[in-house]
Structures are given as structure tokens and as C-alpha cells.
Coordinates of C-alpha atoms in Angstrom, one line a residue:
M1142 CA 5.0 1.9 10.0
I1143 CA 3.7 -0.7 8.1
G1144 CA 4.7 -4.3 8.0
R1145 CA 4.8 -6.5 5.1
R1146 CA 5.2 -10.2 5.2
G1147 CA 5.6 -10.6 1.6
T1148 CA 7.4 -8.4 -0.8
A1149 CA 5.1 -6.3 -2.4
S1150 CA 1.9 -6.5 -0.6
S1151 CA 1.6 -3.2 0.7
T1152 CA 4.2 -1.9 -1.8
L1153 CA 1.9 -2.2 -4.5
D1154 CA -0.2 0.5 -3.8
L1155 CA 2.8 2.5 -3.3
L1156 CA 3.1 4.9 -5.9
E1157 CA 3.1 8.7 -5.2
D1158 CA 0.6 10.0 -8.0
D1159 CA 1.7 13.3 -9.4
S1160 CA -1.9 14.6 -9.2
A1161 CA -3.0 15.9 -6.0
S1162 CA -6.6 15.3 -6.9
S1163 CA -6.2 11.5 -7.7
I1164 CA -5.7 10.4 -4.3
R1165 CA -8.9 12.5 -2.9
S1166 CA -10.9 10.9 -5.9
W1167 CA -9.6 7.4 -4.9
I1168 CA -10.8 8.3 -1.2
D1169 CA -14.3 9.3 -2.5
D1170 CA -14.6 6.3 -4.7
R1171 CA -13.6 3.7 -2.3
T1172 CA -15.2 5.0 0.6
G1173 CA -18.4 5.6 -1.4
E1174 CA -18.5 1.8 -2.0
L1175 CA -18.9 1.3 1.8
P1176 CA -22.1 1.0 3.7
D1177 CA -23.7 4.4 5.0
G1178 CA -22.9 3.8 8.7
F1179 CA -19.2 3.2 7.8
A1180 CA -18.5 5.5 5.0
G1181 CA -18.5 8.8 6.4
A1182 CA -16.1 7.9 9.4
V1183 CA -13.8 6.1 7.1
R1184 CA -13.5 8.9 4.5
A1185 CA -13.0 11.4 7.4
W1186 CA -10.2 9.3 8.6
L1187 CA -8.4 9.0 5.4
L1188 CA -8.6 12.5 4.8
V1189 CA -6.9 13.4 8.1
L1190 CA -4.3 10.6 7.3
L1191 CA -3.6 12.5 4.0
D1192 CA -3.8 16.0 5.2
G1193 CA -2.8 15.8 9.0
D1194 CA -4.3 18.1 11.5
R1195 CA -3.4 19.9 14.7
R1196 CA -2.1 16.8 16.4
A1197 CA -0.8 14.5 13.5
K1198 CA 1.4 15.1 10.5
P1199 CA 0.3 13.9 7.0
R1200 CA 0.9 10.3 6.2
S1201 CA 2.3 8.9 2.8
R1202 CA -0.3 8.1 0.2
T1203 CA 1.1 4.6 0.5
C1204 CA 0.1 4.4 4.0
L1205 CA -3.5 5.1 3.0
Y1206 CA -3.7 2.5 0.4
V1207 CA -2.0 -0.1 2.9
Y1208 CA -4.6 0.9 5.8
F1209 CA -7.4 1.0 3.7
G1210 CA -6.6 -2.4 2.2
C1211 CA -6.5 -3.9 5.6
V1212 CA -9.8 -2.5 7.1
R1213 CA -11.8 -2.7 4.0
P1214 CA -12.7 -6.5 4.0
L1215 CA -13.2 -6.1 7.9
L1216 CA -15.7 -3.5 7.6
E1217 CA -17.5 -5.0 4.7
N1218 CA -18.0 -8.3 6.9
W1219 CA -19.1 -6.3 10.0
A1220 CA -21.7 -4.3 7.7
T1221 CA -23.6 -7.6 7.3
T1222 CA -24.6 -7.5 11.0
R1223 CA -24.0 -4.1 12.1
D1224 CA -25.4 -0.7 10.9
H1225 CA -22.6 1.9 12.1
L1226 CA -18.8 1.9 13.2
R1227 CA -19.9 2.8 16.8
E1228 CA -21.7 -0.7 16.9
I1229 CA -18.4 -2.6 16.7
T1230 CA -17.4 -4.5 19.7
V1231 CA -14.1 -5.8 21.1
A1232 CA -15.4 -9.4 20.4
D1233 CA -16.1 -8.3 16.7
V1234 CA -12.4 -7.1 16.4
T1235 CA -11.0 -10.2 18.1
A1236 CA -13.2 -12.4 15.7
A1237 CA -12.1 -10.6 12.6
L1238 CA -8.4 -10.7 13.5
S1239 CA -8.4 -14.3 14.9
P1240 CA -7.6 -15.9 11.4
L1241 CA -4.8 -13.5 10.4
R1242 CA -1.2 -14.2 11.1
G1243 CA 2.2 -12.4 10.9
W1244 CA 2.4 -9.5 9.2
Q1245 CA -1.1 -9.4 7.6
R1246 CA -2.4 -9.4 11.5
R1247 CA -0.1 -6.9 12.6
N1248 CA -0.7 -4.4 9.7
A1249 CA -4.5 -5.0 10.3
I1250 CA -4.2 -4.0 13.9
A1251 CA -2.3 -1.0 13.2
A1252 CA -4.9 0.2 10.8
L1253 CA -7.7 -0.6 13.0
R1254 CA -6.1 1.2 15.9
S1255 CA -5.6 4.1 13.7
L1256 CA -9.4 4.3 12.6
F1257 CA -10.9 3.8 15.8
R1258 CA -8.6 6.1 17.6
F1259 CA -9.5 8.7 15.1
A1260 CA -13.2 8.0 15.6
K1261 CA -13.1 8.2 19.3
K1262 CA -11.4 11.6 19.5
R1263 CA -14.1 13.0 16.7
G1264 CA -16.8 11.4 18.8
L1265 CA -18.0 9.2 16.2
I1266 CA -18.0 5.9 18.6
F1267 CA -18.7 5.8 22.2
A1268 CA -15.7 3.3 23.0
N1269 CA -12.7 2.3 21.3
P1270 CA -12.7 -1.7 20.7
T1271 CA -9.0 -1.6 19.9
T1272 CA -7.6 0.1 22.8
R1273 CA -6.0 -3.3 24.4
L1274 CA -4.8 -4.6 21.1
R1275 CA -1.0 -5.1 20.9
T1276 CA 1.2 -6.1 18.2
E1277 CA 4.2 -8.5 18.4
D1278 CA 7.6 -8.4 16.8
I1279 CA 7.9 -10.5 13.6
P1280 CA 11.1 -11.6 12.2
R1281 CA 11.9 -10.0 8.7
S1282 CA 12.1 -12.3 5.7
L1283 CA 12.4 -11.7 2.1
L1284 CA 10.0 -14.0 0.9
P1285 CA 8.0 -13.6 -2.5
M1286 CA 4.4 -12.7 -2.0
T1287 CA 1.8 -15.6 -2.1
D1288 CA -0.8 -15.7 -5.0
D1289 CA -3.5 -14.4 -2.5
E1290 CA -1.4 -11.5 -1.3
V1291 CA -0.5 -10.4 -4.9
L1292 CA -4.3 -10.4 -5.7
A1293 CA -5.2 -8.4 -2.5
V1294 CA -2.7 -5.8 -3.4
Q1295 CA -3.6 -5.6 -7.0
R1296 CA -7.1 -4.9 -5.9
I1297 CA -5.8 -1.5 -4.5
A1298 CA -3.1 -0.8 -7.2
V1299 CA -4.7 1.4 -9.9
T1300 CA -2.0 2.5 -12.2
P1301 CA 0.6 0.8 -14.4
A1302 CA 3.4 1.9 -12.2
Q1303 CA 1.9 0.5 -9.0
R1304 CA 1.1 -2.7 -10.7
L1305 CA 4.8 -2.9 -11.8
I1306 CA 6.0 -2.3 -8.4
V1307 CA 3.7 -5.1 -7.1
A1308 CA 4.7 -7.5 -9.7
L1309 CA 8.4 -7.0 -9.3
A1310 CA 8.0 -7.3 -5.5
A1311 CA 5.9 -10.3 -5.8
A1312 CA 7.9 -12.3 -8.5
Y1313 CA 11.5 -11.4 -7.1
A1314 CA 11.1 -10.3 -3.5
A1315 CA 12.6 -7.1 -4.7
R1316 CA 13.5 -4.4 -2.2
A1317 CA 12.2 -0.8 -2.8
T1318 CA 15.9 0.4 -3.4
A1319 CA 16.3 -2.1 -6.0
I1320 CA 13.1 -1.2 -7.7
R1321 CA 13.8 2.4 -7.6
H1322 CA 17.2 1.9 -9.2
L1323 CA 16.0 -0.5 -12.0
S1324 CA 17.2 0.9 -15.2
L1325 CA 16.3 0.5 -18.9
D1326 CA 19.6 -1.1 -19.3
D1327 CA 18.6 -3.8 -17.1
L1328 CA 15.8 -4.9 -19.2
D1329 CA 16.1 -7.6 -22.1
L1330 CA 12.6 -7.8 -23.3
P1331 CA 13.3 -9.8 -26.5
N1332 CA 14.8 -12.5 -24.3
R1333 CA 12.4 -12.0 -21.5
R1334 CA 15.2 -11.2 -19.0
I1335 CA 15.6 -8.7 -16.0
T1336 CA 18.6 -7.8 -13.9
I1337 CA 17.5 -6.6 -10.5
A1338 CA 20.1 -5.8 -7.6
G1339 CA 22.8 -7.3 -10.0
H1340 CA 21.0 -10.7 -10.5
S1341 CA 19.7 -11.8 -14.0
Q1342 CA 16.5 -13.5 -14.0
R1343 CA 13.9 -14.7 -16.2
L1344 CA 11.0 -12.0 -16.8
G1345 CA 7.8 -14.1 -15.8
E1346 CA 4.3 -13.3 -17.3
L1347 CA 3.0 -11.2 -14.7
P1348 CA 6.2 -8.8 -14.4
H1349 CA 6.4 -8.9 -18.2
Q1350 CA 2.8 -7.7 -18.8
T1351 CA 3.0 -5.1 -16.2
L1352 CA 6.4 -3.9 -17.4
L1353 CA 5.0 -3.4 -20.9
A1354 CA 2.0 -1.6 -19.9
W1355 CA 4.2 0.8 -17.7
L1356 CA 6.7 1.5 -20.5
D1357 CA 3.9 2.3 -22.8
Q1358 CA 2.7 5.0 -20.4
R1359 CA 6.3 6.1 -19.6
R1360 CA 6.9 6.6 -23.4
A1361 CA 3.6 8.5 -24.0
T1362 CA 4.0 10.7 -21.0
W1363 CA 7.6 11.4 -21.1
P1364 CA 8.7 10.7 -24.7
K1365 CA 12.1 12.9 -24.5
T1366 CA 13.0 12.1 -20.9
P1367 CA 16.8 11.6 -20.6
N1368 CA 16.2 9.6 -17.5
R1369 CA 17.3 5.8 -17.9
H1370 CA 15.4 4.7 -14.8
V1371 CA 12.5 2.4 -15.5
L1372 CA 10.4 4.3 -12.9
I1373 CA 10.0 7.9 -13.4
N1374 CA 7.7 10.5 -12.3
A1375 CA 6.9 14.3 -13.4
K1376 CA 10.0 15.6 -11.2
T1377 CA 12.6 12.9 -12.2
A1378 CA 11.7 12.9 -15.7
L1379 CA 13.6 16.1 -16.1
G1380 CA 16.9 14.7 -14.9
P1381 CA 19.1 11.4 -14.5
G1382 CA 18.0 10.6 -10.8
P1383 CA 15.7 7.7 -9.3
W1384 CA 12.7 8.2 -7.4
A1385 CA 13.2 9.8 -4.0
P1386 CA 13.4 7.1 -1.2
N1387 CA 10.1 8.1 0.4
T1388 CA 8.3 7.6 -2.7
L1389 CA 8.5 3.8 -2.4
N1390 CA 8.7 4.3 1.4
G1391 CA 11.6 2.1 2.6
T1392 CA 11.6 -1.5 2.2
C1393 CA 8.4 -1.6 0.6
C1394 CA 9.0 -5.0 -0.8
T1395 CA 9.9 -7.2 2.0
R1396 CA 7.2 -9.1 3.9
A1397 CA 8.4 -7.9 7.2
S1398 CA 9.2 -4.2 6.4
T1399 CA 5.8 -2.6 6.7
S1400 CA 3.8 -2.1 9.9
N1401 CA 0.7 -1.3 8.2
A1402 CA -0.5 -3.2 5.5
Y1403 CA 0.5 -6.7 4.5
A1404 CA 3.8 -5.9 3.1
A1405 CA 6.5 -3.6 4.0
T1406 CA 7.8 -1.8 7.0
G1407 CA 8.3 1.4 6.1
Y1408 CA 5.2 2.3 4.2
C1409 CA 3.3 4.3 6.6
T1410 CA 6.0 6.9 7.1
R1411 CA 5.1 10.6 7.7
R1412 CA 5.7 13.0 4.8

């Protein structure tokens, strides 16, 4: 599960890309940017989350994006004084988590526990520094994301559709269901208005720009689709329905909804 204090934090990275190779390329590219002593273990961990193994079912792609978004800054900071994942101590983990609060802290703990549990099982580390870590319950809220949360999520969001999801969640605290059911008829681009969950609102600069970028890609990819939903993919473009609920993984747009990254409670569900 993933927790989200804001609206779109974890959400943003949410989209299920139609290409099976794209997520593997993303894993290779992102882990390739990590120091040598950390890259191999993190890559192996993400691949097991993606594919599953004898003991665990595959996780959603959103879960991978969220988990990696949580651990990446911590790993990069540790790499300034440590050469390998096995050198990370309980004190290191405690210090890294100390400035985090709310869902950001809860998600970081969930991601770290997953990483170190995997590394211990595979014999990549000698001791698991997260064994005693516990998460606390946090009240759910429907607050728009902060600027820092938006920027953090946009670092991970790589497609126009993902960026649109982040923008809608950030600007309007939109729930996943509202985003999935958003229709072309809900858009009034000339007057810069958008209707989400029955509420007409001004279309701000961030959602406006990301919406235009996504609509351009949508038209180029599926020029004859009969589907009136704003967000479509290779499957839904053939009919009238919205994305499946697990594509956006539950309440990906509420700060308290995900228990993984910083933003939504249902992100890291199993496929």
C-alpha cells in the first residue's frame, strides 16, 4: 500500500504504460544513475517487484515508481559516506527519516523496509537496519499537493499522461475515480475551464499545459478513437469505457491514500 499526504504525489507516476519494455528501460536508466555499490541491489529489487517471485506476487508499476521515488534521495545521500548498501546502519536510516513527516515518512518507511527485506533474503546485506521500523496511522485528507511534492513527483513522471495525472491531483486534489472518468466534454479549453467530479473550476497553467501536451499525443496515437474519456490507452481506445480502476490504483490522488510514496493509499497494490 502507498500513502499519500497530498493528492498526486505518488499518483503522478502512476500510469500503466502500454509497452512492457518501457518499465524495464526505466529501471535500467534510473538505477544506472546510482553509485555502483547500490545500483545492482536496487535494480534487482525493482525487477522482483515488477515480476514477482516464488514468495511474492508482482506489484503495480506505480508501486515501483513510488518506492523508487522514496528511496532514491536517501540512497544518493548515503552514497556520499558509504560504498555499499550493506554498510547502511540503523542510525543511518533513523537520521534519513528524521526530517520526514506524515505520509512522506510513512511511504519512505514502507519503501525502505521492502528494499532491505529483499536485500537480506538475497544475501546482499548482513543485517536489515529497518527491522524495527514501524509506521503510524495517519488521518486521510484531501489537500492539494505542495510545490515541493509536485516537483518531486514530476521528477518521476515521464509521459504526458503521467504529468497530466500529477497536475490534476496537485491542482484540484482530484481522486483517481474523478481523473479516470474525466471526459472531453468536461473541458472548455477556450475559456480555460475544467469540470472535475461535477465541479467547474478554472484551468490553471500547470494543468492547462499538461492537458494540451497529453491531448496532442492522444490525437496522434488514436486519431479515430470513439472514446470520449480524456485518459485512454491501447485497450480503452477501442471502446467507450474509462481506464480500469487498478490503472490508477485506487485513491492515488489523496494525500493519505497510498502507503508507499508520498501520495496515495492504493498505489502499491498487487496486480
